[in-house]
Amino acid sequence: MRRRSARSLELPRRRTVSRIPAASRPSGAGGDARDRRRSNVTAVQPLQLLSPEGGASVEPPEGLDPERLLSLYRNMVRLRVFDRRALNLQRQGRINFYAPASGQEAAMIGSAAALEPQDVAYPTYRESGVCLQRGMSLRTMADQLFGNARDLVKGRQMPNHWSSREHNIVSISSCIATQIPQAAGTGMAQRFRGENAATICYFGDGATSEGDFHAGLNFAGVFRANTVFFCQNNQWAITVPVTRQTAAPSIAIKASAYGFEGIRIDGNDLLVVYKTVREALEKARSGGGPTLIEALTYRMGPHSTSDDPRRYRTEQEVETWRRRDPIERLQRYLEARGWIDAEQVERIAAEAKEEVDRAISEAEAVGPPEPETLFEDVYARPTPQLERERRELLDLIRRGVVSRVTHTPIRGS
């Protein structure tokens, strides 16, 4: 397998918009020679507002005042701390699985911050930051990792598979790209009902190789769905580089074939993520149809706790992206604008650690769901057979014939 060099992964520093209108080819220079041989259109530069150095020259977009920016920065730090702690929990055998999000905080927090309460989110198993920004508490997220009795889905889902009716977060599926047609349908329903609402659908670069990607985007284009498709192009679909996912110079360009706009952005730039997603959502709510946003970012850790990224990518490549850390980038911007100082940075980090430690400790102390919950939420009205089986199980437990239902930790390699 050919590896992509660190040089070819570097984000261009242009600050111009990279929009690909429906049924048109992109303009602009970029991409490596291999890309240009594969296609007769050139790669497009990503839209960028905040320089990698985080200078103070850029004004924040509408909707992001200093107080809001500090709130988003705080959530990015909370997410990073939670992420590292959860990864360690799995390595210690205390939870079964985890898919880390480190390196992609700006794409998650920035996009979710642009949502309105009535909007619907279809995340993947890596969008922990979307759940956090939508208002899900760290305690609720920790409960789900342990699958304890407080878990909203009663321990029936894999870790990282959050959902919340309260926050309009649809249950996450492990199957790649299956949420894309569902999100297209939700956006179509919102349009048909005349709702002032939109749907955002998250997926990775690997999902664009699935048939559901084509089916969902084609459907959304035909029916002008109120859907924003947000691709976190983190360069790797487990072990497969993005250059093996598509011969096109970008993922955003694919929107042209479906009759709507595609936009390529710097996914580590919180300002441009927020601005682009907000505009796309406003367009969707007003009947302007769907948008495909490709956010260039990088997965700093493993694909999941079942993965060892050292086997397929170089440390040089990782270091190139580490220098573009989205949290440090936003922090430098806030410091340059005089909106945060070293004391606040330390306090936010300390508060995040304390909150995460407390959430984990409380979640781990809660026992598993009671055995009878196995029979709940199966039918609106339990059948006589289900009631008999429930009574039988409880009787067997009472008489000591079978042990109580417990969780068996699966230690990662």
Short mmCIF file of C-alpha atoms in Angstrom, two decimals:
data_model
loop_
_atom_site.label_atom_id
_atom_site.label_comp_id
_atom_site.label_asym_id
_atom_site.label_seq_id
_atom_site.Cartn_x
_atom_site.Cartn_y
_atom_site.Cartn_z
CA MET A 1 0.00 0.00 0.00
CA ARG A 2 1.42 3.37 -0.98
CA ARG A 3 1.67 5.83 1.85
CA ARG A 4 0.87 9.44 1.46
CA SER A 5 3.83 11.64 2.31
CA ALA A 6 3.67 14.23 5.06
CA ARG A 7 4.27 16.92 2.45
CA SER A 8 1.25 15.92 0.40
CA LEU A 9 -0.89 16.08 3.53
CA GLU A 10 -0.04 19.68 4.33
CA LEU A 11 -2.98 22.06 4.35
CA PRO A 12 -2.57 25.05 2.04
CA ARG A 13 -2.66 28.34 3.91
CA ARG A 14 -4.85 30.27 1.49
CA ARG A 15 -7.81 32.04 3.04
CA THR A 16 -10.02 32.09 -0.02
CA VAL A 17 -13.28 30.21 -0.26
CA SER A 18 -13.22 26.80 -1.87
CA ARG A 19 -16.72 26.34 -3.19
CA ILE A 20 -17.66 23.90 -5.90
CA PRO A 21 -20.99 24.96 -7.43
CA ALA A 22 -23.44 22.39 -8.66
CA ALA A 23 -22.63 21.02 -12.12
CA SER A 24 -19.34 22.89 -12.47
CA ARG A 25 -15.66 22.19 -12.20
CA PRO A 26 -13.47 23.74 -9.53
CA SER A 27 -10.77 26.28 -10.15
CA GLY A 28 -7.53 26.85 -8.32
CA ALA A 29 -4.19 25.16 -7.99
CA GLY A 30 -3.31 22.39 -5.62
CA GLY A 31 -2.97 18.66 -5.21
CA ASP A 32 0.03 16.52 -6.00
CA ALA A 33 1.08 15.20 -9.40
CA ARG A 34 -0.63 11.89 -8.79
CA ASP A 35 -3.97 13.70 -8.31
CA ARG A 36 -3.52 15.64 -11.55
CA ARG A 37 -2.75 12.49 -13.51
CA ARG A 38 -5.90 10.87 -12.23
CA SER A 39 -8.25 13.69 -13.13
CA ASN A 40 -8.52 16.50 -15.65
CA VAL A 41 -9.67 18.86 -12.90
CA THR A 42 -7.27 20.34 -10.38
CA ALA A 43 -7.52 20.01 -6.63
CA VAL A 44 -9.16 22.89 -4.80
CA GLN A 45 -7.71 24.82 -1.90
CA PRO A 46 -9.63 24.58 1.38
CA LEU A 47 -11.43 27.57 2.78
CA GLN A 48 -9.50 28.94 5.75
CA LEU A 49 -10.06 31.92 8.07
CA LEU A 50 -7.67 31.26 10.94
CA SER A 51 -4.00 30.84 10.06
CA PRO A 52 -2.16 27.82 11.48
CA GLU A 53 -0.29 30.26 13.72
CA GLY A 54 -3.59 31.56 15.14
CA GLY A 55 -2.84 35.25 14.51
CA ALA A 56 -5.14 38.02 15.68
CA SER A 57 -5.83 39.64 12.31
CA VAL A 58 -9.04 37.73 11.54
CA GLU A 59 -12.35 38.93 12.96
CA PRO A 60 -14.55 36.11 14.28
CA PRO A 61 -17.57 35.31 12.13
CA GLU A 62 -21.05 36.43 13.07
CA GLY A 63 -22.34 34.47 16.04
CA LEU A 64 -18.94 34.00 17.66
CA ASP A 65 -18.33 36.72 20.20
CA PRO A 66 -15.47 36.38 22.74
CA GLU A 67 -17.70 34.71 25.33
CA ARG A 68 -18.96 32.13 22.83
CA LEU A 69 -15.45 31.43 21.57
CA LEU A 70 -14.26 30.81 25.13
CA SER A 71 -17.17 28.40 25.62
CA LEU A 72 -16.21 26.49 22.47
CA TYR A 73 -12.56 26.42 23.51
CA ARG A 74 -13.61 25.04 26.90
CA ASN A 75 -15.61 22.26 25.24
CA MET A 76 -12.68 21.37 23.00
CA VAL A 77 -10.50 21.00 26.09
CA ARG A 78 -13.18 18.97 27.89
CA LEU A 79 -13.41 16.69 24.87
CA ARG A 80 -9.63 16.18 24.69
CA VAL A 81 -9.41 15.30 28.39
CA PHE A 82 -12.40 12.95 28.19
CA ASP A 83 -10.97 11.36 25.06
CA ARG A 84 -7.61 10.55 26.62
CA ARG A 85 -9.20 9.25 29.79
CA ALA A 86 -11.59 6.98 27.88
CA LEU A 87 -8.73 5.59 25.79
CA ASN A 88 -6.86 4.72 28.99
CA LEU A 89 -9.97 3.13 30.49
CA GLN A 90 -10.14 0.69 27.60
CA ARG A 91 -6.43 -0.10 27.79
CA GLN A 92 -6.97 -0.92 31.47
CA GLY A 93 -9.87 -3.26 30.64
CA ARG A 94 -12.45 -1.10 32.40
CA ILE A 95 -14.53 -0.46 29.25
CA ASN A 96 -14.76 -2.61 26.14
CA PHE A 97 -14.12 -0.23 23.26
CA TYR A 98 -13.41 3.36 22.35
CA ALA A 99 -12.95 5.40 19.15
CA PRO A 100 -10.86 8.49 19.96
CA ALA A 101 -11.51 11.96 18.57
CA SER A 102 -8.25 13.77 19.35
CA GLY A 103 -7.17 16.08 16.53
CA GLN A 104 -10.70 16.56 15.22
CA GLU A 105 -12.10 18.78 17.99
CA ALA A 106 -12.54 21.89 15.84
CA ALA A 107 -14.53 20.01 13.19
CA MET A 108 -16.85 18.50 15.80
CA ILE A 109 -17.33 21.40 18.20
CA GLY A 110 -17.43 24.04 15.47
CA SER A 111 -20.03 22.25 13.36
CA ALA A 112 -22.27 21.33 16.29
CA ALA A 113 -22.12 24.91 17.58
CA ALA A 114 -23.78 26.04 14.35
CA LEU A 115 -26.84 23.85 14.97
CA GLU A 116 -30.14 25.14 16.34
CA PRO A 117 -32.03 23.11 18.97
CA GLN A 118 -34.63 21.95 16.41
CA ASP A 119 -31.97 20.63 14.02
CA VAL A 120 -31.26 16.89 13.86
CA ALA A 121 -27.79 15.34 14.05
CA TYR A 122 -26.71 11.97 12.64
CA PRO A 123 -23.24 11.37 14.11
CA THR A 124 -20.81 8.49 13.71
CA TYR A 125 -19.06 6.69 16.55
CA ARG A 126 -16.28 9.32 16.52
CA GLU A 127 -18.49 12.38 17.01
CA SER A 128 -18.25 12.52 20.80
CA GLY A 129 -17.65 16.26 20.45
CA VAL A 130 -20.97 16.72 18.68
CA CYS A 131 -22.79 15.10 21.59
CA LEU A 132 -20.89 17.23 24.08
CA GLN A 133 -21.55 20.48 22.22
CA ARG A 134 -25.24 19.63 21.80
CA GLY A 135 -25.54 19.57 25.59
CA MET A 136 -24.99 15.95 26.57
CA SER A 137 -23.25 15.84 29.94
CA LEU A 138 -19.93 14.09 30.49
CA ARG A 139 -21.65 11.94 33.09
CA THR A 140 -24.22 10.76 30.55
CA MET A 141 -21.45 10.04 28.06
CA ALA A 142 -19.48 8.12 30.68
CA ASP A 143 -22.59 6.13 31.65
CA GLN A 144 -22.85 4.98 28.04
CA LEU A 145 -19.21 3.90 27.91
CA PHE A 146 -19.75 1.65 30.92
CA GLY A 147 -23.25 0.56 29.86
CA ASN A 148 -24.45 0.98 33.43
CA ALA A 149 -27.94 1.22 34.88
CA ARG A 150 -28.07 4.96 34.18
CA ASP A 151 -27.17 4.50 30.51
CA LEU A 152 -29.93 5.94 28.32
CA VAL A 153 -29.87 2.82 26.12
CA LYS A 154 -29.50 0.41 29.07
CA GLY A 155 -26.20 -1.10 28.00
CA ARG A 156 -27.51 -2.33 24.64
CA GLN A 157 -25.15 -0.35 22.43
CA MET A 158 -21.40 -0.43 21.93
CA PRO A 159 -19.40 2.29 23.69
CA ASN A 160 -19.15 5.51 21.66
CA HIS A 161 -22.65 4.92 20.27
CA TRP A 162 -24.53 7.75 21.95
CA SER A 163 -28.06 8.91 21.26
CA SER A 164 -30.40 11.43 22.84
CA ARG A 165 -33.96 12.33 21.97
CA GLU A 166 -33.60 15.43 24.15
CA HIS A 167 -30.71 16.72 22.04
CA ASN A 168 -31.97 15.48 18.64
CA ILE A 169 -29.06 13.06 18.30
CA VAL A 170 -30.06 9.95 16.36
CA SER A 171 -28.66 6.62 17.56
CA ILE A 172 -25.22 5.90 16.12
CA SER A 173 -24.63 2.86 13.94
CA SER A 174 -21.37 0.93 13.60
CA CYS A 175 -22.11 0.18 9.95
CA ILE A 176 -20.30 2.69 7.77
CA ALA A 177 -22.46 5.20 5.85
CA THR A 178 -25.86 3.75 6.77
CA GLN A 179 -26.84 7.06 8.38
CA ILE A 180 -26.44 8.97 5.10
CA PRO A 181 -29.69 7.85 3.40
CA GLN A 182 -31.48 8.22 6.74
CA ALA A 183 -30.28 11.81 7.07
CA ALA A 184 -31.34 12.51 3.50
CA GLY A 185 -34.80 11.23 4.32
CA THR A 186 -35.01 13.29 7.50
CA GLY A 187 -34.01 16.41 5.58
CA MET A 188 -36.60 15.65 2.90
CA ALA A 189 -39.30 15.24 5.56
CA GLN A 190 -38.33 18.58 7.12
CA ARG A 191 -38.69 20.24 3.73
CA PHE A 192 -42.04 18.60 2.93
CA ARG A 193 -43.42 19.62 6.32
CA GLY A 194 -42.19 23.17 5.93
CA GLU A 195 -40.19 22.97 9.16
CA ASN A 196 -37.66 25.63 10.07
CA ALA A 197 -35.13 22.88 10.72
CA ALA A 198 -32.24 21.11 9.05
CA THR A 199 -30.31 17.87 9.41
CA ILE A 200 -26.56 17.42 9.61
CA CYS A 201 -25.03 14.08 8.69
CA TYR A 202 -21.49 13.20 9.77
CA PHE A 203 -19.25 10.63 8.11
CA GLY A 204 -15.61 10.02 7.27
CA ASP A 205 -13.68 9.84 4.03
CA GLY A 206 -13.99 6.05 4.01
CA ALA A 207 -17.79 6.30 3.92
CA THR A 208 -17.62 8.01 0.53
CA SER A 209 -16.64 4.64 -0.97
CA GLU A 210 -19.91 3.07 0.18
CA GLY A 211 -23.01 2.79 -1.95
CA ASP A 212 -25.08 4.50 0.73
CA PHE A 213 -23.06 7.67 0.14
CA HIS A 214 -24.17 7.78 -3.50
CA ALA A 215 -27.75 6.79 -2.72
CA GLY A 216 -28.11 9.35 0.07
CA LEU A 217 -26.58 12.31 -1.75
CA ASN A 218 -28.39 11.52 -4.99
CA PHE A 219 -31.71 11.33 -3.14
CA ALA A 220 -31.00 14.56 -1.25
CA GLY A 221 -30.14 16.37 -4.46
CA VAL A 222 -33.25 15.22 -6.30
CA PHE A 223 -35.63 16.06 -3.44
CA ARG A 224 -33.78 19.20 -2.27
CA ALA A 225 -33.49 17.85 1.26
CA ASN A 226 -32.74 20.15 4.19
CA THR A 227 -29.55 18.17 4.79
CA VAL A 228 -25.94 19.20 5.30
CA PHE A 229 -23.49 16.38 4.64
CA PHE A 230 -20.37 16.90 6.77
CA CYS A 231 -17.40 14.71 5.80
CA GLN A 232 -14.54 14.64 8.27
CA ASN A 233 -11.71 13.76 5.92
CA ASN A 234 -9.19 12.66 8.54
CA GLN A 235 -6.96 11.13 5.84
CA TRP A 236 -7.36 7.49 6.91
CA ALA A 237 -10.22 4.97 6.82
CA ILE A 238 -8.62 2.69 9.41
CA THR A 239 -5.56 1.61 7.38
CA VAL A 240 -6.64 2.90 3.96
CA PRO A 241 -5.43 6.40 2.94
CA VAL A 242 -7.79 8.85 1.28
CA THR A 243 -5.85 8.53 -1.98
CA ARG A 244 -7.20 4.96 -2.17
CA GLN A 245 -10.77 6.12 -1.54
CA THR A 246 -11.17 8.33 -4.58
CA ALA A 247 -9.44 9.35 -7.80
CA ALA A 248 -11.09 12.77 -7.61
CA PRO A 249 -9.04 15.76 -6.42
CA SER A 250 -11.38 16.22 -3.46
CA ILE A 251 -14.45 14.74 -1.84
CA ALA A 252 -16.31 18.06 -2.03
CA ILE A 253 -16.25 17.93 -5.84
CA LYS A 254 -18.56 14.90 -5.75
CA ALA A 255 -21.48 17.17 -4.82
CA SER A 256 -21.46 18.54 -8.36
CA ALA A 257 -22.70 15.21 -9.72
CA TYR A 258 -25.69 15.34 -7.38
CA GLY A 259 -26.71 18.86 -8.30
CA PHE A 260 -25.71 20.83 -5.23
CA GLU A 261 -22.79 22.75 -3.76
CA GLY A 262 -19.64 21.22 -2.31
CA ILE A 263 -17.25 23.15 -0.07
CA ARG A 264 -13.78 22.14 1.08
CA ILE A 265 -12.60 23.67 4.35
CA ASP A 266 -9.74 23.50 6.82
CA GLY A 267 -11.30 21.27 9.45
CA ASN A 268 -8.80 22.31 12.12
CA ASP A 269 -9.93 25.94 11.85
CA LEU A 270 -12.86 26.35 14.24
CA LEU A 271 -13.82 29.73 12.79
CA VAL A 272 -14.26 28.51 9.23
CA VAL A 273 -15.98 25.30 10.34
CA TYR A 274 -18.59 27.24 12.28
CA LYS A 275 -19.13 29.84 9.56
CA THR A 276 -19.43 27.32 6.72
CA VAL A 277 -21.77 24.96 8.55
CA ARG A 278 -23.93 27.80 9.82
CA GLU A 279 -24.38 29.17 6.29
CA ALA A 280 -25.13 25.71 4.90
CA LEU A 281 -27.73 25.06 7.60
CA GLU A 282 -29.38 28.43 7.01
CA LYS A 283 -29.54 27.68 3.31
CA ALA A 284 -31.09 24.27 3.98
CA ARG A 285 -33.73 25.67 6.34
CA SER A 286 -34.72 28.31 3.78
CA GLY A 287 -35.29 25.73 1.04
CA GLY A 288 -31.93 26.13 -0.70
CA GLY A 289 -31.19 22.43 -0.70
CA PRO A 290 -28.31 20.32 0.58
CA THR A 291 -24.59 21.04 0.84
CA LEU A 292 -21.58 18.72 1.04
CA ILE A 293 -18.80 20.02 3.29
CA GLU A 294 -15.42 18.32 3.28
CA ALA A 295 -13.44 19.22 6.41
CA LEU A 296 -9.74 18.42 6.11
CA THR A 297 -8.51 17.21 9.49
CA TYR A 298 -6.47 14.39 10.99
CA ARG A 299 -7.05 11.52 13.38
CA MET A 300 -4.16 11.86 15.82
CA GLY A 301 -4.77 8.57 17.59
CA PRO A 302 -5.81 5.08 16.50
CA HIS A 303 -8.99 4.43 14.54
CA SER A 304 -10.22 2.65 17.63
CA THR A 305 -8.78 0.73 20.54
CA SER A 306 -8.55 -2.27 18.21
CA ASP A 307 -6.06 -0.45 15.98
CA ASP A 308 -2.33 0.36 15.99
CA PRO A 309 -1.70 3.26 13.57
CA ARG A 310 2.07 2.83 13.82
CA ARG A 311 1.73 -0.10 11.44
CA TYR A 312 0.56 1.99 8.49
CA ARG A 313 1.53 5.66 8.90
CA THR A 314 4.76 7.46 9.73
CA GLU A 315 5.62 9.52 12.79
CA GLN A 316 6.70 12.30 10.43
CA GLU A 317 3.17 12.46 9.04
CA VAL A 318 1.65 12.55 12.51
CA GLU A 319 4.07 15.27 13.62
CA THR A 320 3.14 17.41 10.60
CA TRP A 321 -0.46 17.43 11.75
CA ARG A 322 0.39 17.69 15.44
CA ARG A 323 1.79 21.13 14.69
CA ARG A 324 -1.71 22.10 13.53
CA ASP A 325 -3.43 21.00 16.72
CA PRO A 326 -6.88 22.66 16.61
CA ILE A 327 -6.97 23.42 20.34
CA GLU A 328 -3.56 25.08 20.41
CA ARG A 329 -4.46 26.97 17.24
CA LEU A 330 -7.62 28.44 18.76
CA GLN A 331 -5.82 29.14 22.02
CA ARG A 332 -3.14 31.18 20.22
CA TYR A 333 -5.88 33.15 18.48
CA LEU A 334 -7.68 33.89 21.74
CA GLU A 335 -4.42 34.92 23.37
CA ALA A 336 -3.52 37.18 20.46
CA ARG A 337 -6.93 38.88 20.72
CA GLY A 338 -6.54 39.33 24.47
CA TRP A 339 -9.53 37.12 25.26
CA ILE A 340 -7.66 34.50 27.30
CA ASP A 341 -4.49 34.40 29.37
CA ALA A 342 -2.21 31.71 30.78
CA GLU A 343 -4.06 31.61 34.09
CA GLN A 344 -7.39 30.98 32.35
CA VAL A 345 -5.84 28.26 30.17
CA GLU A 346 -4.57 26.43 33.25
CA ARG A 347 -7.87 26.85 35.07
CA ILE A 348 -9.92 25.51 32.13
CA ALA A 349 -7.63 22.46 31.86
CA ALA A 350 -7.83 21.79 35.60
CA GLU A 351 -11.61 22.15 35.66
CA ALA A 352 -11.95 19.80 32.69
CA LYS A 353 -9.82 17.15 34.39
CA GLU A 354 -11.79 17.44 37.61
CA GLU A 355 -15.11 17.17 35.77
CA VAL A 356 -14.00 14.18 33.71
CA ASP A 357 -12.56 12.37 36.74
CA ARG A 358 -15.81 12.90 38.63
CA ALA A 359 -17.96 11.71 35.70
CA ILE A 360 -15.87 8.56 35.24
CA SER A 361 -15.81 7.74 38.96
CA GLU A 362 -19.57 8.15 39.29
CA ALA A 363 -20.30 6.12 36.16
CA GLU A 364 -18.00 3.28 37.17
CA ALA A 365 -19.63 3.07 40.59
CA VAL A 366 -23.08 2.44 39.10
CA GLY A 367 -23.94 -1.21 38.58
CA PRO A 368 -25.22 -2.79 35.36
CA PRO A 369 -28.89 -2.59 34.33
CA GLU A 370 -31.22 -4.94 36.18
CA PRO A 371 -31.95 -8.20 34.31
CA GLU A 372 -35.63 -7.34 33.82
CA THR A 373 -34.66 -4.35 31.67
CA LEU A 374 -33.88 -6.88 28.93
CA PHE A 375 -37.62 -7.08 28.36
CA GLU A 376 -38.26 -3.35 28.29
CA ASP A 377 -38.55 -1.27 25.11
CA VAL A 378 -39.13 -4.35 22.95
CA TYR A 379 -42.84 -3.86 22.32
CA ALA A 380 -45.07 -0.92 23.26
CA ARG A 381 -47.27 -3.47 25.03
CA PRO A 382 -45.40 -6.63 26.14
CA THR A 383 -46.80 -9.85 24.74
CA PRO A 384 -47.96 -12.65 27.07
CA GLN A 385 -44.97 -14.74 25.98
CA LEU A 386 -42.56 -11.94 26.83
CA GLU A 387 -44.15 -11.55 30.27
CA ARG A 388 -43.82 -15.30 30.90
CA GLU A 389 -40.15 -15.22 29.92
CA ARG A 390 -39.54 -12.24 32.19
CA ARG A 391 -41.14 -13.98 35.17
CA GLU A 392 -39.19 -17.15 34.42
CA LEU A 393 -35.83 -15.32 34.35
CA LEU A 394 -36.52 -13.49 37.60
CA ASP A 395 -37.60 -16.75 39.26
CA LEU A 396 -34.41 -18.50 38.13
CA ILE A 397 -32.31 -15.65 39.52
CA ARG A 398 -34.25 -15.67 42.81
CA ARG A 399 -33.68 -19.41 43.24
CA GLY A 400 -30.00 -19.10 42.33
CA VAL A 401 -30.29 -21.34 39.27
CA VAL A 402 -28.63 -18.70 37.10
CA SER A 403 -26.34 -15.85 38.07
CA ARG A 404 -27.28 -12.24 37.67
CA VAL A 405 -26.52 -10.69 34.29
CA THR A 406 -23.12 -9.00 34.37
CA HIS A 407 -20.74 -7.34 31.95
CA THR A 408 -17.60 -9.16 30.87
CA PRO A 409 -14.77 -6.73 30.04
CA ILE A 410 -12.97 -7.43 26.78
CA ARG A 411 -9.39 -6.36 27.09
CA GLY A 412 -7.81 -4.71 24.05
CA SER A 413 -4.63 -6.06 22.60
#
